[in-house]
């Protein structure tokens, strides 16, 4: 990575500056307390799910194994950003090192990619359980479940690897101020010395493929699930089938809703 300083002040910096959530000191302290509570609750909730699945033999089924993997992923997903956000709330300089910035960039997006794949696999699992209940044990075997889990982790951590390596080798100029609470590709590319349309196009294409292919797969799976559920004659049977999918659909809605707001909606073009 090459650093081109264009101001006297930037020569004293050893990394990027994450502006985070600009507000008065009292607001920073309040936000740090709020984020700390939510972070601890996230760790406790997901940790409890992992422990329950590990300790209870009755939960050693594909659905709960996938759930435990997603909980493990969520712990590291929030840990890749929240501790640094909390440190910056109480910091004056709000500096993140270059290596720390790109490590955060890599792990945040790799874990996000992995979650996209896991959500698609979980939708496939629910489709098999509801639409093919008699064939489910023969199709969703322990071997297939293990292969799907490994594939999600490997694909997730390889998906953005090359663009991140390329961006990390680029030259950065100016004040190196990132108007964000994490090292995001948009603000990082805005700080490069020269425009890189090929890198921007590659990053945008990979992001679009990652978002829309799993999402369309999830929607297709649930369309088939809905069709199968509506054919169930009893209301109790329909309610039971819907209850197995409700929590997963809630997670899909929260995950894709926040991603769309941050990266797809027109407002996402404005850094603030």
Tab-separated table of C-alpha atoms in Angstrom:
chain	number	residue	atom	x	y	z
A	1	UNK	CA	0.000	0.000	0.000
A	2	UNK	CA	1.279	3.439	-0.922
A	3	UNK	CA	0.337	6.516	1.077
A	4	UNK	CA	0.444	9.909	-0.599
A	5	UNK	CA	0.069	12.732	1.934
A	6	UNK	CA	-1.375	15.954	0.616
A	7	UNK	CA	-1.552	17.845	3.886
A	8	UNK	CA	0.807	18.461	6.770
A	9	UNK	CA	-1.586	17.029	9.314
A	10	UNK	CA	-1.901	13.684	7.523
A	11	UNK	CA	1.817	13.027	7.839
A	12	UNK	CA	1.396	12.341	11.565
A	13	UNK	CA	-1.290	9.712	11.047
A	14	UNK	CA	-0.576	5.994	11.129
A	15	UNK	CA	-3.859	4.870	9.533
A	16	UNK	CA	-7.362	5.934	8.623
A	17	UNK	CA	-9.741	7.973	10.769
A	18	UNK	CA	-13.189	6.469	11.352
A	19	UNK	CA	-15.591	9.314	12.064
A	20	UNK	CA	-18.239	6.913	13.338
A	21	UNK	CA	-21.295	8.675	14.798
A	22	UNK	CA	-20.391	12.365	15.193
A	23	UNK	CA	-22.186	13.824	18.208
A	24	UNK	CA	-21.335	15.609	21.502
A	25	UNK	CA	-19.263	13.815	24.146
A	26	UNK	CA	-22.339	12.992	26.221
A	27	UNK	CA	-23.964	11.385	23.195
A	28	UNK	CA	-20.829	9.337	22.533
A	29	UNK	CA	-20.897	7.966	26.088
A	30	UNK	CA	-24.626	7.171	25.838
A	31	UNK	CA	-24.135	5.378	22.529
A	32	UNK	CA	-21.196	3.407	23.918
A	33	UNK	CA	-23.346	2.166	26.807
A	34	UNK	CA	-26.222	1.276	24.460
A	35	UNK	CA	-23.964	-0.515	21.969
A	36	UNK	CA	-22.188	-2.366	24.797
A	37	UNK	CA	-25.481	-3.704	26.164
A	38	UNK	CA	-26.688	-4.808	22.722
A	39	UNK	CA	-23.292	-6.383	21.968
A	40	UNK	CA	-23.308	-8.375	25.234
A	41	UNK	CA	-26.895	-9.521	24.620
A	42	UNK	CA	-25.909	-10.621	21.115
A	43	UNK	CA	-22.978	-12.650	22.453
A	44	UNK	CA	-25.092	-14.205	25.217
A	45	UNK	CA	-28.021	-15.062	22.947
A	46	UNK	CA	-25.960	-16.653	20.189
A	47	UNK	CA	-23.670	-18.358	22.706
A	48	UNK	CA	-26.718	-19.893	24.405
A	49	UNK	CA	-27.961	-21.277	21.075
A	50	UNK	CA	-24.563	-22.852	20.347
A	51	UNK	CA	-24.370	-24.428	23.818
A	52	UNK	CA	-27.920	-25.785	23.571
A	53	UNK	CA	-27.251	-27.410	20.188
A	54	UNK	CA	-23.930	-28.886	21.361
A	55	UNK	CA	-25.237	-30.285	24.646
A	56	UNK	CA	-28.675	-31.605	23.616
A	57	UNK	CA	-28.502	-34.737	21.447
A	58	UNK	CA	-32.062	-34.129	20.259
A	59	UNK	CA	-30.879	-30.967	18.500
A	60	UNK	CA	-28.203	-32.731	16.460
A	61	UNK	CA	-30.254	-32.393	13.276
A	62	UNK	CA	-29.457	-30.392	10.105
A	63	UNK	CA	-31.807	-27.525	10.997
A	64	UNK	CA	-30.199	-26.916	14.391
A	65	UNK	CA	-26.649	-27.549	13.145
A	66	UNK	CA	-27.188	-24.820	10.551
A	67	UNK	CA	-28.668	-22.576	13.252
A	68	UNK	CA	-25.636	-23.124	15.500
A	69	UNK	CA	-23.300	-22.223	12.637
A	70	UNK	CA	-25.246	-19.028	11.958
A	71	UNK	CA	-25.086	-18.144	15.665
A	72	UNK	CA	-21.323	-18.738	15.664
A	73	UNK	CA	-21.070	-16.580	12.538
A	74	UNK	CA	-23.130	-13.790	14.128
A	75	UNK	CA	-20.800	-13.644	17.137
A	76	UNK	CA	-17.806	-12.997	14.893
A	77	UNK	CA	-19.812	-10.803	12.505
A	78	UNK	CA	-20.572	-8.235	15.201
A	79	UNK	CA	-17.150	-8.699	16.816
A	80	UNK	CA	-15.480	-7.620	13.568
A	81	UNK	CA	-16.902	-4.098	13.973
A	82	UNK	CA	-18.519	-3.370	17.342
A	83	UNK	CA	-15.411	-3.465	19.607
A	84	UNK	CA	-13.696	-0.888	17.371
A	85	UNK	CA	-16.863	1.216	17.346
A	86	UNK	CA	-16.931	1.121	21.158
A	87	UNK	CA	-13.256	2.072	21.348
A	88	UNK	CA	-13.817	5.006	18.984
A	89	UNK	CA	-16.713	6.310	21.074
A	90	UNK	CA	-14.227	6.980	23.889
A	91	UNK	CA	-11.267	7.852	21.661
A	92	UNK	CA	-10.154	11.317	20.641
A	93	UNK	CA	-8.158	10.375	17.535
A	94	UNK	CA	-10.484	7.578	16.252
A	95	UNK	CA	-7.587	6.115	14.246
A	96	UNK	CA	-7.570	2.598	12.834
A	97	UNK	CA	-4.336	1.188	11.412
A	98	UNK	CA	-4.097	0.302	7.730
A	99	UNK	CA	-3.729	-3.400	8.485
A	100	UNK	CA	-6.573	-3.227	11.023
A	101	UNK	CA	-8.786	-1.432	8.520
A	102	UNK	CA	-8.341	-4.025	5.791
A	103	UNK	CA	-8.622	-6.931	8.216
A	104	UNK	CA	-11.929	-5.479	9.391
A	105	UNK	CA	-12.964	-4.968	5.757
A	106	UNK	CA	-12.123	-8.574	4.894
A	107	UNK	CA	-13.730	-10.253	7.891
A	108	UNK	CA	-16.869	-8.077	7.868
A	109	UNK	CA	-17.610	-8.749	4.211
A	110	UNK	CA	-16.498	-12.388	4.301
A	111	UNK	CA	-18.779	-13.094	7.247
A	112	UNK	CA	-21.578	-11.200	5.500
A	113	UNK	CA	-21.056	-13.349	2.380
A	114	UNK	CA	-21.080	-16.482	4.512
A	115	UNK	CA	-24.380	-15.434	6.095
A	116	UNK	CA	-25.948	-14.987	2.642
A	117	UNK	CA	-24.997	-18.553	1.756
A	118	UNK	CA	-26.195	-19.930	5.095
A	119	UNK	CA	-29.573	-18.202	4.752
A	120	UNK	CA	-29.981	-19.810	1.320
A	121	UNK	CA	-29.013	-23.256	2.654
A	122	UNK	CA	-31.447	-22.882	5.565
A	123	UNK	CA	-34.228	-21.999	3.102
A	124	UNK	CA	-33.356	-25.147	1.129
A	125	UNK	CA	-33.501	-27.186	4.343
A	126	UNK	CA	-36.971	-25.817	5.173
A	127	UNK	CA	-38.141	-26.509	1.623
A	128	UNK	CA	-37.079	-30.166	1.925
A	129	UNK	CA	-38.615	-30.538	5.398
A	130	UNK	CA	-42.012	-29.150	4.363
A	131	UNK	CA	-42.325	-30.026	0.669
A	132	UNK	CA	-40.471	-33.369	0.728
A	133	UNK	CA	-40.983	-34.642	4.292
A	134	UNK	CA	-40.753	-38.345	3.368
A	135	UNK	CA	-37.538	-37.873	1.374
A	136	UNK	CA	-35.987	-35.403	3.833
A	137	UNK	CA	-33.937	-37.934	5.891
A	138	UNK	CA	-32.571	-39.526	2.713
A	139	UNK	CA	-31.658	-36.202	1.055
A	140	UNK	CA	-30.483	-34.060	3.980
A	141	UNK	CA	-28.013	-36.552	5.397
A	142	UNK	CA	-25.277	-35.708	7.877
A	143	UNK	CA	-22.722	-35.861	5.072
A	144	UNK	CA	-24.661	-33.411	2.875
A	145	UNK	CA	-25.226	-31.072	5.830
A	146	UNK	CA	-21.506	-31.072	6.634
A	147	UNK	CA	-20.593	-30.399	2.994
A	148	UNK	CA	-23.075	-27.527	2.814
A	149	UNK	CA	-21.702	-25.984	6.023
A	150	UNK	CA	-18.090	-26.236	4.798
A	151	UNK	CA	-19.063	-24.829	1.383
A	152	UNK	CA	-20.746	-21.806	2.979
A	153	UNK	CA	-17.665	-20.973	5.053
A	154	UNK	CA	-15.173	-21.514	2.221
A	155	UNK	CA	-17.169	-19.623	-0.429
A	156	UNK	CA	-17.891	-16.789	2.005
A	157	UNK	CA	-14.226	-16.218	2.779
A	158	UNK	CA	-13.122	-16.499	-0.868
A	159	UNK	CA	-15.837	-14.361	-2.476
A	160	UNK	CA	-14.310	-10.905	-1.850
A	161	UNK	CA	-10.693	-11.993	-1.314
A	162	UNK	CA	-9.198	-10.778	-4.612
A	163	UNK	CA	-10.926	-7.327	-4.673
A	164	UNK	CA	-9.872	-6.712	-1.073
A	165	UNK	CA	-6.263	-7.646	-1.819
A	166	UNK	CA	-6.256	-5.360	-4.880
A	167	UNK	CA	-7.760	-2.429	-2.967
A	168	UNK	CA	-5.254	-2.886	-0.128
A	169	UNK	CA	-2.390	-2.479	-2.624
A	170	UNK	CA	-3.685	0.823	-4.031
A	171	UNK	CA	-2.336	4.299	-3.264
A	172	UNK	CA	-4.306	6.530	-0.902
A	173	UNK	CA	-4.147	10.329	-0.831
A	174	UNK	CA	-5.513	13.155	1.258
A	175	UNK	CA	-6.706	13.273	4.852
A	176	UNK	CA	-7.656	9.568	4.960
A	177	UNK	CA	-10.878	10.354	6.838
A	178	UNK	CA	-13.553	7.659	6.465
A	179	UNK	CA	-17.052	9.036	7.066
A	180	UNK	CA	-18.305	5.705	8.399
A	181	UNK	CA	-18.135	3.488	11.490
A	182	UNK	CA	-16.257	0.733	9.624
A	183	UNK	CA	-13.839	0.309	6.723
A	184	UNK	CA	-16.311	0.122	3.852
A	185	UNK	CA	-15.321	-0.220	0.160
A	186	UNK	CA	-17.144	2.947	-0.960
A	187	UNK	CA	-15.352	5.390	1.388
A	188	UNK	CA	-12.051	3.529	0.886
A	189	UNK	CA	-12.221	3.759	-2.901
A	190	UNK	CA	-13.090	7.455	-2.573
A	191	UNK	CA	-9.717	7.995	-0.852
A	192	UNK	CA	-7.619	6.387	-3.597
A	193	UNK	CA	-5.303	8.661	-5.603
A	194	UNK	CA	-6.813	7.618	-8.947
A	195	UNK	CA	-10.246	6.432	-9.995
A	196	UNK	CA	-10.419	2.661	-10.525
A	197	UNK	CA	-13.586	1.919	-12.515
A	198	UNK	CA	-12.595	-1.717	-13.099
A	199	UNK	CA	-12.216	-2.365	-9.374
A	200	UNK	CA	-15.471	-0.541	-8.632
A	201	UNK	CA	-17.283	-2.533	-11.336
A	202	UNK	CA	-15.828	-5.828	-10.065
A	203	UNK	CA	-16.785	-5.043	-6.474
A	204	UNK	CA	-20.278	-3.959	-7.509
A	205	UNK	CA	-20.781	-7.074	-9.658
A	206	UNK	CA	-19.651	-9.447	-6.913
A	207	UNK	CA	-21.891	-7.666	-4.400
A	208	UNK	CA	-24.905	-7.836	-6.712
A	209	UNK	CA	-24.390	-11.525	-7.474
A	210	UNK	CA	-23.918	-12.296	-3.787
A	211	UNK	CA	-27.073	-10.440	-2.766
A	212	UNK	CA	-29.523	-11.330	-5.496
A	213	UNK	CA	-28.707	-14.976	-6.317
A	214	UNK	CA	-29.157	-16.248	-2.710
A	215	UNK	CA	-32.136	-13.911	-2.223
A	216	UNK	CA	-33.902	-15.203	-5.350
A	217	UNK	CA	-33.129	-18.769	-4.234
A	218	UNK	CA	-34.632	-18.038	-0.794
A	219	UNK	CA	-37.739	-16.452	-2.299
A	220	UNK	CA	-38.146	-19.359	-4.723
A	221	UNK	CA	-37.831	-21.884	-1.889
A	222	UNK	CA	-40.437	-20.101	0.206
A	223	UNK	CA	-42.789	-19.743	-2.756
A	224	UNK	CA	-42.759	-23.539	-3.030
A	225	UNK	CA	-43.142	-23.828	0.755
A	226	UNK	CA	-46.131	-21.458	0.686
A	227	UNK	CA	-47.759	-23.445	-2.094
A	228	UNK	CA	-47.278	-26.680	-0.140
A	229	UNK	CA	-48.559	-25.168	3.121
A	230	UNK	CA	-51.711	-23.798	1.507
A	231	UNK	CA	-52.520	-27.332	0.361
A	232	UNK	CA	-52.524	-28.579	3.971
A	233	UNK	CA	-56.207	-29.118	4.870
A	234	UNK	CA	-56.034	-28.298	8.595
A	235	UNK	CA	-55.361	-24.851	10.036
A	236	UNK	CA	-53.226	-26.403	12.771
A	237	UNK	CA	-51.000	-28.042	10.175
A	238	UNK	CA	-50.596	-24.760	8.317
A	239	UNK	CA	-49.736	-22.937	11.527
A	240	UNK	CA	-47.124	-25.547	12.453
A	241	UNK	CA	-45.524	-25.346	9.001
A	242	UNK	CA	-45.426	-21.545	9.069
A	243	UNK	CA	-43.970	-21.512	12.590
A	244	UNK	CA	-40.910	-23.463	11.416
A	245	UNK	CA	-40.184	-20.789	8.807
A	246	UNK	CA	-41.137	-17.626	10.690
A	247	UNK	CA	-37.860	-17.057	12.531
A	248	UNK	CA	-35.789	-17.695	9.407
A	249	UNK	CA	-37.899	-15.275	7.372
A	250	UNK	CA	-37.486	-12.664	10.119
A	251	UNK	CA	-33.691	-13.012	9.942
A	252	UNK	CA	-33.768	-12.829	6.125
A	253	UNK	CA	-35.882	-9.661	6.289
A	254	UNK	CA	-33.610	-7.971	8.850
A	255	UNK	CA	-30.405	-8.965	7.073
A	256	UNK	CA	-31.432	-8.064	3.525
A	257	UNK	CA	-33.359	-4.997	4.686
A	258	UNK	CA	-30.286	-3.490	6.355
A	259	UNK	CA	-28.040	-4.457	3.423
A	260	UNK	CA	-30.406	-2.814	0.933
A	261	UNK	CA	-30.531	0.382	2.996
A	262	UNK	CA	-26.728	0.553	3.251
A	263	UNK	CA	-25.641	-0.563	-0.207
A	264	UNK	CA	-28.516	-0.696	-2.708
A	265	UNK	CA	-30.912	2.169	-1.961
A	266	UNK	CA	-30.335	5.634	-3.533
A	267	UNK	CA	-29.536	7.048	-0.078
A	268	UNK	CA	-26.548	4.679	0.112
A	269	UNK	CA	-24.718	6.875	-2.418
A	270	UNK	CA	-24.442	9.623	0.197
A	271	UNK	CA	-21.749	8.771	2.734
A	272	UNK	CA	-23.295	10.621	5.672
